[in-house]
Coordinates of C-alpha atoms in Angstrom, one line a residue:
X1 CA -36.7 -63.1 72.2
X2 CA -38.6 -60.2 70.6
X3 CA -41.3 -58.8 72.8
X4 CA -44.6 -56.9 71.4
X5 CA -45.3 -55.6 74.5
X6 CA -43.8 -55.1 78.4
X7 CA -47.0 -54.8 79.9
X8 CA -47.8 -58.1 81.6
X9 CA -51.2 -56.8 82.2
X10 CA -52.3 -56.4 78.7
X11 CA -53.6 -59.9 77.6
X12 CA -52.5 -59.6 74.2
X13 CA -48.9 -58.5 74.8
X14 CA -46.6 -61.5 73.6
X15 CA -43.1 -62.1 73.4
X16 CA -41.7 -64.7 70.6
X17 CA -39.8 -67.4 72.1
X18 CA -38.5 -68.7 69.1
X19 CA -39.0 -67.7 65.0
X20 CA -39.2 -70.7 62.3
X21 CA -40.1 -68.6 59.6
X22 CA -38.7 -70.8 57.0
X23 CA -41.4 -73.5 58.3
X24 CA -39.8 -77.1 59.9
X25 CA -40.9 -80.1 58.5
X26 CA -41.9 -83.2 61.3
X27 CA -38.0 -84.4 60.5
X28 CA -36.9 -81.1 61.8
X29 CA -38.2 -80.8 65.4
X30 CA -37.7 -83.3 67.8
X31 CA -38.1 -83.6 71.4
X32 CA -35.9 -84.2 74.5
X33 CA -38.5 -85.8 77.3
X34 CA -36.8 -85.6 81.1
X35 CA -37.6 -84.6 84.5
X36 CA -35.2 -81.9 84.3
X37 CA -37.5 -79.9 82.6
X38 CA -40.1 -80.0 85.0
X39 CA -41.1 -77.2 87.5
X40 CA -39.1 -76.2 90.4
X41 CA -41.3 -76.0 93.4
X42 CA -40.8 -72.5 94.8
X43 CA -39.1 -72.1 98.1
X44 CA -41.7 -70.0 99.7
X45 CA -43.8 -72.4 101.6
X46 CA -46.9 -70.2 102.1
X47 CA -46.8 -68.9 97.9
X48 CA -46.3 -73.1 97.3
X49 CA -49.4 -73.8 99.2
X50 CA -51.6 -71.7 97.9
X51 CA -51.7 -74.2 94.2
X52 CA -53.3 -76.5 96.4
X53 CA -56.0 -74.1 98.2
X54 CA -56.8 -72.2 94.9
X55 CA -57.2 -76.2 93.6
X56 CA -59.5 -76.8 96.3
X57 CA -61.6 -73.5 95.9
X58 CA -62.3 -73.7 91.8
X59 CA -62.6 -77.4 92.4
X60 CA -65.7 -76.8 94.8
X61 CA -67.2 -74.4 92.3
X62 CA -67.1 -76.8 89.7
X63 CA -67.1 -80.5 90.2
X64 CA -66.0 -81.0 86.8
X65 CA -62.5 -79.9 86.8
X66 CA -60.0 -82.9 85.6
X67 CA -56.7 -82.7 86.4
X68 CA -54.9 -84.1 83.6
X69 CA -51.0 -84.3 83.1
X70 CA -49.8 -81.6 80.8
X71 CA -46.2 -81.3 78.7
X72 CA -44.2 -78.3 80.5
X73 CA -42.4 -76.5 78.0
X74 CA -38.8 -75.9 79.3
X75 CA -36.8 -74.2 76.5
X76 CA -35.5 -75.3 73.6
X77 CA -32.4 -75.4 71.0
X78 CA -32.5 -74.0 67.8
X79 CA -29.4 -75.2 65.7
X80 CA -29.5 -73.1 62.6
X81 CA -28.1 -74.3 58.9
X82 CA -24.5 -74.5 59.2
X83 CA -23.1 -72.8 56.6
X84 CA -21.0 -75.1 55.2
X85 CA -20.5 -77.1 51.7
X86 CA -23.0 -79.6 53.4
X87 CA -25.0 -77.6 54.7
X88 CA -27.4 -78.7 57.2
X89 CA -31.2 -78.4 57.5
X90 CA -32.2 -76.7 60.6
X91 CA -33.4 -78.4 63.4
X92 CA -35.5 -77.8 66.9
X93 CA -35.1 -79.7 69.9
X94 CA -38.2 -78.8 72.5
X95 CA -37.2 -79.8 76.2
X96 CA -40.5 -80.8 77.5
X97 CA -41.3 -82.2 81.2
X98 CA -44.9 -83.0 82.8
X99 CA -47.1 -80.9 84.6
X100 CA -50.6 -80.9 85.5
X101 CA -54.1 -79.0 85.2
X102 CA -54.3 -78.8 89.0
X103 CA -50.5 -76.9 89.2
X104 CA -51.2 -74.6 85.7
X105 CA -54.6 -73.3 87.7
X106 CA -52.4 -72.7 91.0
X107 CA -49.6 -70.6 89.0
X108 CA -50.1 -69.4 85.9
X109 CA -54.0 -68.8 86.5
X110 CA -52.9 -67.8 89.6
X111 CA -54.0 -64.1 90.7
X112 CA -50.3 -64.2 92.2
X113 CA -48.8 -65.4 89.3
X114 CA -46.2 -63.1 89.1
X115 CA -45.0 -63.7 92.3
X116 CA -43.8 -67.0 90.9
X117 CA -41.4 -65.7 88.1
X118 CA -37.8 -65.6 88.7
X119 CA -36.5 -62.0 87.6
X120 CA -34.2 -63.2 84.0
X121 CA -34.1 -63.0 80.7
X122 CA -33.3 -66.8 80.2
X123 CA -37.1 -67.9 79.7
X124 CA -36.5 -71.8 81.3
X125 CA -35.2 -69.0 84.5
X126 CA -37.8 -66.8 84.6
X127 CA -40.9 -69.4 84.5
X128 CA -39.1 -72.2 86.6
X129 CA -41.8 -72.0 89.5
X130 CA -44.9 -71.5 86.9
X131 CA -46.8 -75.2 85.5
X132 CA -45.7 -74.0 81.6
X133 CA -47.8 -75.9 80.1
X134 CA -47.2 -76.0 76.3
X135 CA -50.5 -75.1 73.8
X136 CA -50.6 -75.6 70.1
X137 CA -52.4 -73.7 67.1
X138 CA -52.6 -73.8 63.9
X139 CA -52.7 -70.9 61.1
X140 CA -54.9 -72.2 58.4
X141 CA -55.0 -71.4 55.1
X142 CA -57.3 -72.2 52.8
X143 CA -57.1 -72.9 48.7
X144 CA -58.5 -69.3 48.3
X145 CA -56.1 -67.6 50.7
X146 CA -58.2 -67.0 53.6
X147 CA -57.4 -67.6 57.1
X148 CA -59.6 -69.6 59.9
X149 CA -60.2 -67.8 63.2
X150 CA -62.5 -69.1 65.6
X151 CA -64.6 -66.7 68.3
X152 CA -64.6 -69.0 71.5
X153 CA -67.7 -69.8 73.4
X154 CA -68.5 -67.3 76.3
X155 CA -68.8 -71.4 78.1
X156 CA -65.0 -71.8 78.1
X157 CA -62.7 -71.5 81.0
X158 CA -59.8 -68.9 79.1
X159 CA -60.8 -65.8 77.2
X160 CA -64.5 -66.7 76.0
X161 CA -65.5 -64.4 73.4
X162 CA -62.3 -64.2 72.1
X163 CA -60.5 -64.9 68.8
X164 CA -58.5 -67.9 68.3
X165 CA -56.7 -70.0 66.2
X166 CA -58.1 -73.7 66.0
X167 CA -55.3 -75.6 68.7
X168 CA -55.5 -77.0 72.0
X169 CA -52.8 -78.3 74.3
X170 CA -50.5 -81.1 72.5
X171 CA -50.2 -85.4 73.0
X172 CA -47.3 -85.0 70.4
X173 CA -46.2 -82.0 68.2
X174 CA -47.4 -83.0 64.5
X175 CA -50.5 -85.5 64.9
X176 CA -52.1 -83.3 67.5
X177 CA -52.3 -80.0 66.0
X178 CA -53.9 -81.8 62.9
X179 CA -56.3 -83.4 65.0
X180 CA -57.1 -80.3 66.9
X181 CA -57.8 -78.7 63.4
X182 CA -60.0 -81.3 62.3
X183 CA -62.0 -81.9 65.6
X184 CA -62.3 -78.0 65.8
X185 CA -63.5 -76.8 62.2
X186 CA -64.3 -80.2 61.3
X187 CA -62.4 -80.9 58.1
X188 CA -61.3 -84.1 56.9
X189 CA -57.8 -84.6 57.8
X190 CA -57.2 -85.9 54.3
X191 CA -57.4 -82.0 53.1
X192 CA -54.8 -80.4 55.1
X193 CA -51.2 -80.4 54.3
X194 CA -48.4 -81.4 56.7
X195 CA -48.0 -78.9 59.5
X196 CA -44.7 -76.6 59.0
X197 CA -44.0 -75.7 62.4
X198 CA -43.2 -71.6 62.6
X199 CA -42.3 -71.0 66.1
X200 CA -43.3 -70.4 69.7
X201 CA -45.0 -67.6 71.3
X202 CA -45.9 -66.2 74.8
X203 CA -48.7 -64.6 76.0
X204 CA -47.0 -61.9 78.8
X205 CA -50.4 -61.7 80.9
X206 CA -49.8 -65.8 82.9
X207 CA -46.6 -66.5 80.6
X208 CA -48.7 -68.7 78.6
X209 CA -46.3 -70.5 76.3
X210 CA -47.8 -72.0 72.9
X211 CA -46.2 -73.9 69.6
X212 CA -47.7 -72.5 66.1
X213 CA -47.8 -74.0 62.8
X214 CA -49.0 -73.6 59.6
X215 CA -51.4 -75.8 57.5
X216 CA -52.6 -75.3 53.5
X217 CA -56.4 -76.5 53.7
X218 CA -56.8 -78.0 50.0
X219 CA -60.9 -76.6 51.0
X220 CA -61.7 -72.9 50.1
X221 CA -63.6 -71.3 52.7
X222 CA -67.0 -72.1 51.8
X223 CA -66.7 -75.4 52.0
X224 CA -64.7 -74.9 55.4
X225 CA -67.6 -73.4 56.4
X226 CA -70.2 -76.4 55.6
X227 CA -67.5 -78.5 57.3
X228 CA -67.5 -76.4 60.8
X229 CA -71.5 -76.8 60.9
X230 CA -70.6 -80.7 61.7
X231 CA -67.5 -80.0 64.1
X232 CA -66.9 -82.3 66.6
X233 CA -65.7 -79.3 69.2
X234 CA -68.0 -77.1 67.5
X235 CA -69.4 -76.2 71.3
X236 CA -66.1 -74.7 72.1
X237 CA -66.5 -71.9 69.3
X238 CA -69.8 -69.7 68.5
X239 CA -68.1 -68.6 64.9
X240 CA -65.8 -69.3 62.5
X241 CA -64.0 -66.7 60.0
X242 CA -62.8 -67.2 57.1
X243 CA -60.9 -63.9 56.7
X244 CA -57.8 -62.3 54.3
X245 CA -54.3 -61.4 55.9
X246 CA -54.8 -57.7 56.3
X247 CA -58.3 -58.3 58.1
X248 CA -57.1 -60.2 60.8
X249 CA -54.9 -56.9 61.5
X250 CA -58.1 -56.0 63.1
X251 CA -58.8 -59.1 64.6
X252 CA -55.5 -59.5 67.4
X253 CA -56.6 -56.4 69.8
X254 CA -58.9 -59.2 70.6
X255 CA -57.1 -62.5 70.4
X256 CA -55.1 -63.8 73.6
X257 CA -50.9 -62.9 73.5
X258 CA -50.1 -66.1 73.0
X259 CA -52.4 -66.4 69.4
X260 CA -51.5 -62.8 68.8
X261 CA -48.1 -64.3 68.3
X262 CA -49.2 -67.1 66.6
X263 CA -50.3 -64.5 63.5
X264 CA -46.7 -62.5 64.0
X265 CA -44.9 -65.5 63.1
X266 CA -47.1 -66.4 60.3
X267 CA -46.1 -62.5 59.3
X268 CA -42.7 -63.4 59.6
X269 CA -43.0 -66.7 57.6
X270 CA -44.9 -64.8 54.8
X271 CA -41.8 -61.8 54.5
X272 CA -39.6 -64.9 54.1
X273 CA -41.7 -66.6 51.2
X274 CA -41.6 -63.2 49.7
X275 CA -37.7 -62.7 50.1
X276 CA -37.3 -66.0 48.8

């Protein structure tokens, strides 16, 4: 794991859970679904009830709140190229139970969110109490090599004002994060390439796990731009921008850990094009 940060009060400290800078193709990554990857309850009674009374208070606040099942990211297995005369491709394996909106609010939104980590470096160990729930985004790039970040909504629930990658929370790894993409800057989906998936990254502040990937738009950015005026989840975002590499530099002192990461593995994935 390499961390940015140690701080887990600095919300855009991150720690990279796992590097694909090569890029995996659908064929690549594949997922092992079981119970065994779901969360632990904690053994402190008192800490365990209070999911359901900080449930019960936000719920009263707002009588909107859904609590819809989640995929719980609980590690994974990386099995790089062999090395051999027939040498293999890598692959991923994501272990992935179910959670819920209801449980992620109650641990990792938590104010005593900490209090549910198990002191490890083994991160299935460490978050084994927390909901986990596993978000996707996507690093864009468009035909004249400039990358989408959106500024969320000051409406939104998590870090409104913020800068973002277009991504959500997955229904399945490759399909979703295109739909996410298209619903979000409101592209056809007939101009993107197929997602290379790049890693996973952390936000430290909640332990916020979430699955990057990158995408070539076949769109240069102004026409991205006519596309986002029609977005479908164009409420969720007050601007999109359509920015160079370096610029976004300037950009992460104000993007959540977890998409802060997101733009270290596209770094990473860029070196490697370069070595290569």
């Amino acid at each position: 794991m390499e961390k940015e940060a140690s701080s887990t009060d600095d919300p855009s400290s991150f720690t990279l859970l796992v590097s694909c800078p090569s890029g995996l193709s659908p064929s690549q990554v594949s997922v092992a679904f079981s119970d065994a990857y779901d969360r632990i309850p904690h053994s402190d009674v008192i800490l365990e009830n209070t999911i359901s009374e900080i449930w019960k208070q936000r719920s009263q606040k707002n009588n909107s709140l859904f609590n819809g099942k989640k995929f719980r990211y609980g590690g994974c297995v990386l099995h790089a190229k062999d090395g051999s005369d027939h040498e293999c491709e890598p692959h991923l394996c994501l272990h992935l139970g179910l959670t819920d909106y209801r449980t992620f609010v109650g641990t990792n939104l938590s104010p005593l969110w900490e209090r549910f980590l198990v002191p490890s470096e083994d991160d299935s160990v460490l978050c084994q109490h927390t909901s986990n729930p596993l978000g996707n985004g996507a690093v864009v790039e468009t035909n004249d090599n400039k990358i989408l970040v959106l500024q969320r909504s000051d409406n939104v629930g998590e870090f409104p004002g913020h800068f973002v990658f277009p991504g959500g929370h997955p229904e399945e790894m490759f399909d979703s994060i295109v739909r996410e993409v298209v619903e979000e800057i409101g592209v056809p989906a007939s101009s993107l390439s197929i997602p290379a998936f790049i890693g996973i990254s952390r936000r430290n502040l909640n332990v916020r796990p979430a699955a990057f990937f990158f995408i070539k738009c076949g769109l240069d950015s102004k026409e991205v731009r006519q596309f986002y005026s029609s977005a479908q989840d164009g409420y969720e975002s007050t601007q999109l921008y359509a920015v160079p590499m370096i610029e976004i530099e300037n950009m992460t002192s104000r993007m959540p850990g977890c998409h802060r990461g997101g733009f270290a593995l596209y770094k990473l994935m860029v070196d490697t094009r370069k070595i290569t």
